Protein backbone atom coordinates (compact mmCIF):
# COMPACT_ATOMS: atom_id res chain seq x y z
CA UNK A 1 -2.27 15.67 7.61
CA UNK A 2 0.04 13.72 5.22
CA UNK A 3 -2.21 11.82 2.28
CA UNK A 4 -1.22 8.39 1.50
CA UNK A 5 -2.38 5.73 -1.04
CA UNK A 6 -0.83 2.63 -1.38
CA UNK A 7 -1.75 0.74 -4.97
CA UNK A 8 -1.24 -2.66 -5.79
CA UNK A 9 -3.54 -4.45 -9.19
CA UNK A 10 -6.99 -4.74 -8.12
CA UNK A 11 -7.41 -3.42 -4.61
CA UNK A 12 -8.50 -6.78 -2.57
CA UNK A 13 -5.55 -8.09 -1.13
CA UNK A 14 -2.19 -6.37 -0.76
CA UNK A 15 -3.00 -2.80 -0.96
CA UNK A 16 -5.76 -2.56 1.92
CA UNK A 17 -3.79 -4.76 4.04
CA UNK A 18 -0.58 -2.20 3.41
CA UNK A 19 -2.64 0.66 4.38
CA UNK A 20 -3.87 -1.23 7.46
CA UNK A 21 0.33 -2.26 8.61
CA UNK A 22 1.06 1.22 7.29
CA UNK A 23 -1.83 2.66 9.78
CA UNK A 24 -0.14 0.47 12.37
CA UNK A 25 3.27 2.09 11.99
CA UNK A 26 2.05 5.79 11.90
CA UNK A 27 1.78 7.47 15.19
CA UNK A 28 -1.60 8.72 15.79
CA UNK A 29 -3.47 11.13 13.29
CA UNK A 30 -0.04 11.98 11.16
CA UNK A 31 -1.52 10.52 7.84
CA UNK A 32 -4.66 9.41 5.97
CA UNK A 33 -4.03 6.07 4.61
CA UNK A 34 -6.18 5.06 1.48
CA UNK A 35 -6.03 1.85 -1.09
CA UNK A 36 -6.51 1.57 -4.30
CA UNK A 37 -6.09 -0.59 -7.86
CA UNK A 38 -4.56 0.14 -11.22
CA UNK A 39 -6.98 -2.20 -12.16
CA UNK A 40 -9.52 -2.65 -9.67
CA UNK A 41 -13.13 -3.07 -10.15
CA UNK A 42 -15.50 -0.87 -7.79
CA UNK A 43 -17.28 -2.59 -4.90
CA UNK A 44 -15.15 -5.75 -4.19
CA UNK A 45 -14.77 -6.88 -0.95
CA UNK A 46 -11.51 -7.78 0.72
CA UNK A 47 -9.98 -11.26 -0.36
CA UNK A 48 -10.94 -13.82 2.78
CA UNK A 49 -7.64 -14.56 3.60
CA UNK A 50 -6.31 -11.14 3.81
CA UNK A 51 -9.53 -10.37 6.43
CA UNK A 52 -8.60 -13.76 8.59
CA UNK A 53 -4.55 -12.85 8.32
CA UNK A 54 -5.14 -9.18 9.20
CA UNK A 55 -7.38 -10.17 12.18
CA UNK A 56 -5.04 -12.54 13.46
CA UNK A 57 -1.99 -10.36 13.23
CA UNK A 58 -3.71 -7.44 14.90
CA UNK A 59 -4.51 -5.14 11.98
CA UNK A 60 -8.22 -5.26 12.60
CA UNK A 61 -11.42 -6.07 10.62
CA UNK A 62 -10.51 -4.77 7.23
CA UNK A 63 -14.43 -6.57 6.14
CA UNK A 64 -15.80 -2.91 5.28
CA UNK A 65 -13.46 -2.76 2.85
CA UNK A 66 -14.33 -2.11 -0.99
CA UNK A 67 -12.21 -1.95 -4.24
CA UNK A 68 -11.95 1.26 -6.16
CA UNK A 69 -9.77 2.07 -9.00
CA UNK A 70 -7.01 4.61 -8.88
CA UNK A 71 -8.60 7.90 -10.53
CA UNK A 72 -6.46 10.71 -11.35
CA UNK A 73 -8.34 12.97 -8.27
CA UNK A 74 -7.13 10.40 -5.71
CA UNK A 75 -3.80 10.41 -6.97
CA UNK A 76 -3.53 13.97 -6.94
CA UNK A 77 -4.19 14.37 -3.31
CA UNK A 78 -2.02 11.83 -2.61
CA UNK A 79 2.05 13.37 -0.81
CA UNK A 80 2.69 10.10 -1.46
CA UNK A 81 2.16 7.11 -3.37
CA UNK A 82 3.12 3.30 -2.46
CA UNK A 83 2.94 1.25 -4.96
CA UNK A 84 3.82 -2.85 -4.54
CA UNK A 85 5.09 -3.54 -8.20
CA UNK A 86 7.77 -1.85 -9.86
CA UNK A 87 5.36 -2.36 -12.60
CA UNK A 88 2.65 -0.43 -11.40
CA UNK A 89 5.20 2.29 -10.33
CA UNK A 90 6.50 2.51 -14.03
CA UNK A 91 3.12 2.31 -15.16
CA UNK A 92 1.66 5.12 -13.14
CA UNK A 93 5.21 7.51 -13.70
CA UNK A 94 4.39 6.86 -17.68
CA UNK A 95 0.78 8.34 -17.31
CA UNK A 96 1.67 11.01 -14.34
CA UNK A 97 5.17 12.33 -15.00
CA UNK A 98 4.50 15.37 -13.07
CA UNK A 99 4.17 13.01 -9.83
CA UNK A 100 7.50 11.19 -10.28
CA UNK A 101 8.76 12.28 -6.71
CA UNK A 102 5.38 11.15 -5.41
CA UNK A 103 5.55 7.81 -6.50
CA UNK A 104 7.53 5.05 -5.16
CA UNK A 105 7.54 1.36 -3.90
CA UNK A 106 6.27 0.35 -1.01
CA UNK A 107 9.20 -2.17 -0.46
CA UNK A 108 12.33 -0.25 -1.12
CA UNK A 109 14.89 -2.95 -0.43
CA UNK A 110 15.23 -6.55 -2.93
CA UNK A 111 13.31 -7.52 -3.62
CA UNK A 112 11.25 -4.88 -4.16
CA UNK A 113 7.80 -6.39 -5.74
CA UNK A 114 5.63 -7.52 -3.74
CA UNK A 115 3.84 -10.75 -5.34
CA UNK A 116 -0.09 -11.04 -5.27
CA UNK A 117 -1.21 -14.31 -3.11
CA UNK A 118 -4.24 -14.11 -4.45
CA UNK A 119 -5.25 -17.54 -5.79
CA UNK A 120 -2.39 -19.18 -4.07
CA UNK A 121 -1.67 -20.78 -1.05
CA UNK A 122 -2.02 -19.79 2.68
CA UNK A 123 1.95 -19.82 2.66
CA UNK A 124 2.00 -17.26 0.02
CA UNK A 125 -0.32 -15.47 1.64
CA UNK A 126 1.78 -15.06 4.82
CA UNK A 127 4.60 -14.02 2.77
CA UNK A 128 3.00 -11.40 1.67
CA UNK A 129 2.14 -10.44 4.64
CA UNK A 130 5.67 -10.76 6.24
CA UNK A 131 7.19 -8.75 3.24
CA UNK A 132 4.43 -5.86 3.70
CA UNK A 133 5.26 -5.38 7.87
CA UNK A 134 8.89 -5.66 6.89
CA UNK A 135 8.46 -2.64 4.10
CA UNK A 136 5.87 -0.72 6.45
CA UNK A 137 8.21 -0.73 9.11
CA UNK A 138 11.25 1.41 7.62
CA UNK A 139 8.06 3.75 6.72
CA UNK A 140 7.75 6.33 9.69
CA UNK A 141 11.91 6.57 9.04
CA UNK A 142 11.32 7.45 5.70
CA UNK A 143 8.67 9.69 6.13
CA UNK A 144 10.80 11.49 8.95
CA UNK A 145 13.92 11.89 6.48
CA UNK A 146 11.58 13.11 3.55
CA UNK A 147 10.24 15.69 6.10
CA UNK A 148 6.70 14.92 6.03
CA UNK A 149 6.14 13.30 9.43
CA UNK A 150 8.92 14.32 12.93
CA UNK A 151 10.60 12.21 13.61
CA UNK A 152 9.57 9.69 16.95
């Protein structure tokens, strides 16, 4: 089963709704999706308006989930890691340069970061949103021409 983890900053918001349109994309058991923070706290619940966006856009009730910070063990079972800041993709190549063909951006076409909503308004919010489906679905493609998934 492939391992994924998609990052983003502290784990409320963009990351566990990526792993939850990621999920969506995947056919059936082919991956593990988790979430995590480069610098998440441990225990936080999912940002309000992430849970009401990812009901209402069919991505389910994402109100179990909890913040945890990216530790070296998760990151080393990861095939892959998604990160949504070329930031946080520099950051993490800088302390793990034995994973640089692990580690990429979860939005691979311009613009590639995807900005945190968090504090802003509902607008923002939703284009978040719009810009994580759009990323997630080139995803099973990718995954097909890196060989880790067949191909649908």
């Amino acid at each position: 089963m492939l391992r994924l983890t998609v990052v983003c900053a502290a784990n409320i918001c963009r990351s566990p709704l990526g792993a939850a349109v990621l999920a969506a994309q995947l056919p059936g058991n082919v991956a593990r999706i988790a979430s995590a923070g480069v610098r998440a706290l441990s225990g936080n619940p999912a940002d309000a308006t992430i849970l009401e966006l990812a009901r209402e856009r069919g991505y389910g009730d994402l109100s179990g989930h909890r913040s945890q910070p990216l530790m070296s063990v998760l990151l080393n079972q990861s095939d892959l890691v998604l990160c949504m800041e070329e930031g946080q993709r520099d950051q993490l190549l800088r302390e793990y340069p034995t994973m640089t063909g692990r580690i990429r951006l979860y939005a691979d076409q311009p613009p590639t970061d995807i900005a945190d909503p968090v504090g802003r308004s509902r607008a923002d919010y939703l284009a978040c949103l719009d810009a994580i489906e759009a990323a997630a679905t080139q995803w099973p493609i990718r995954l097909a021409q890196l060989g880790l998934i067949e191909r649908r």
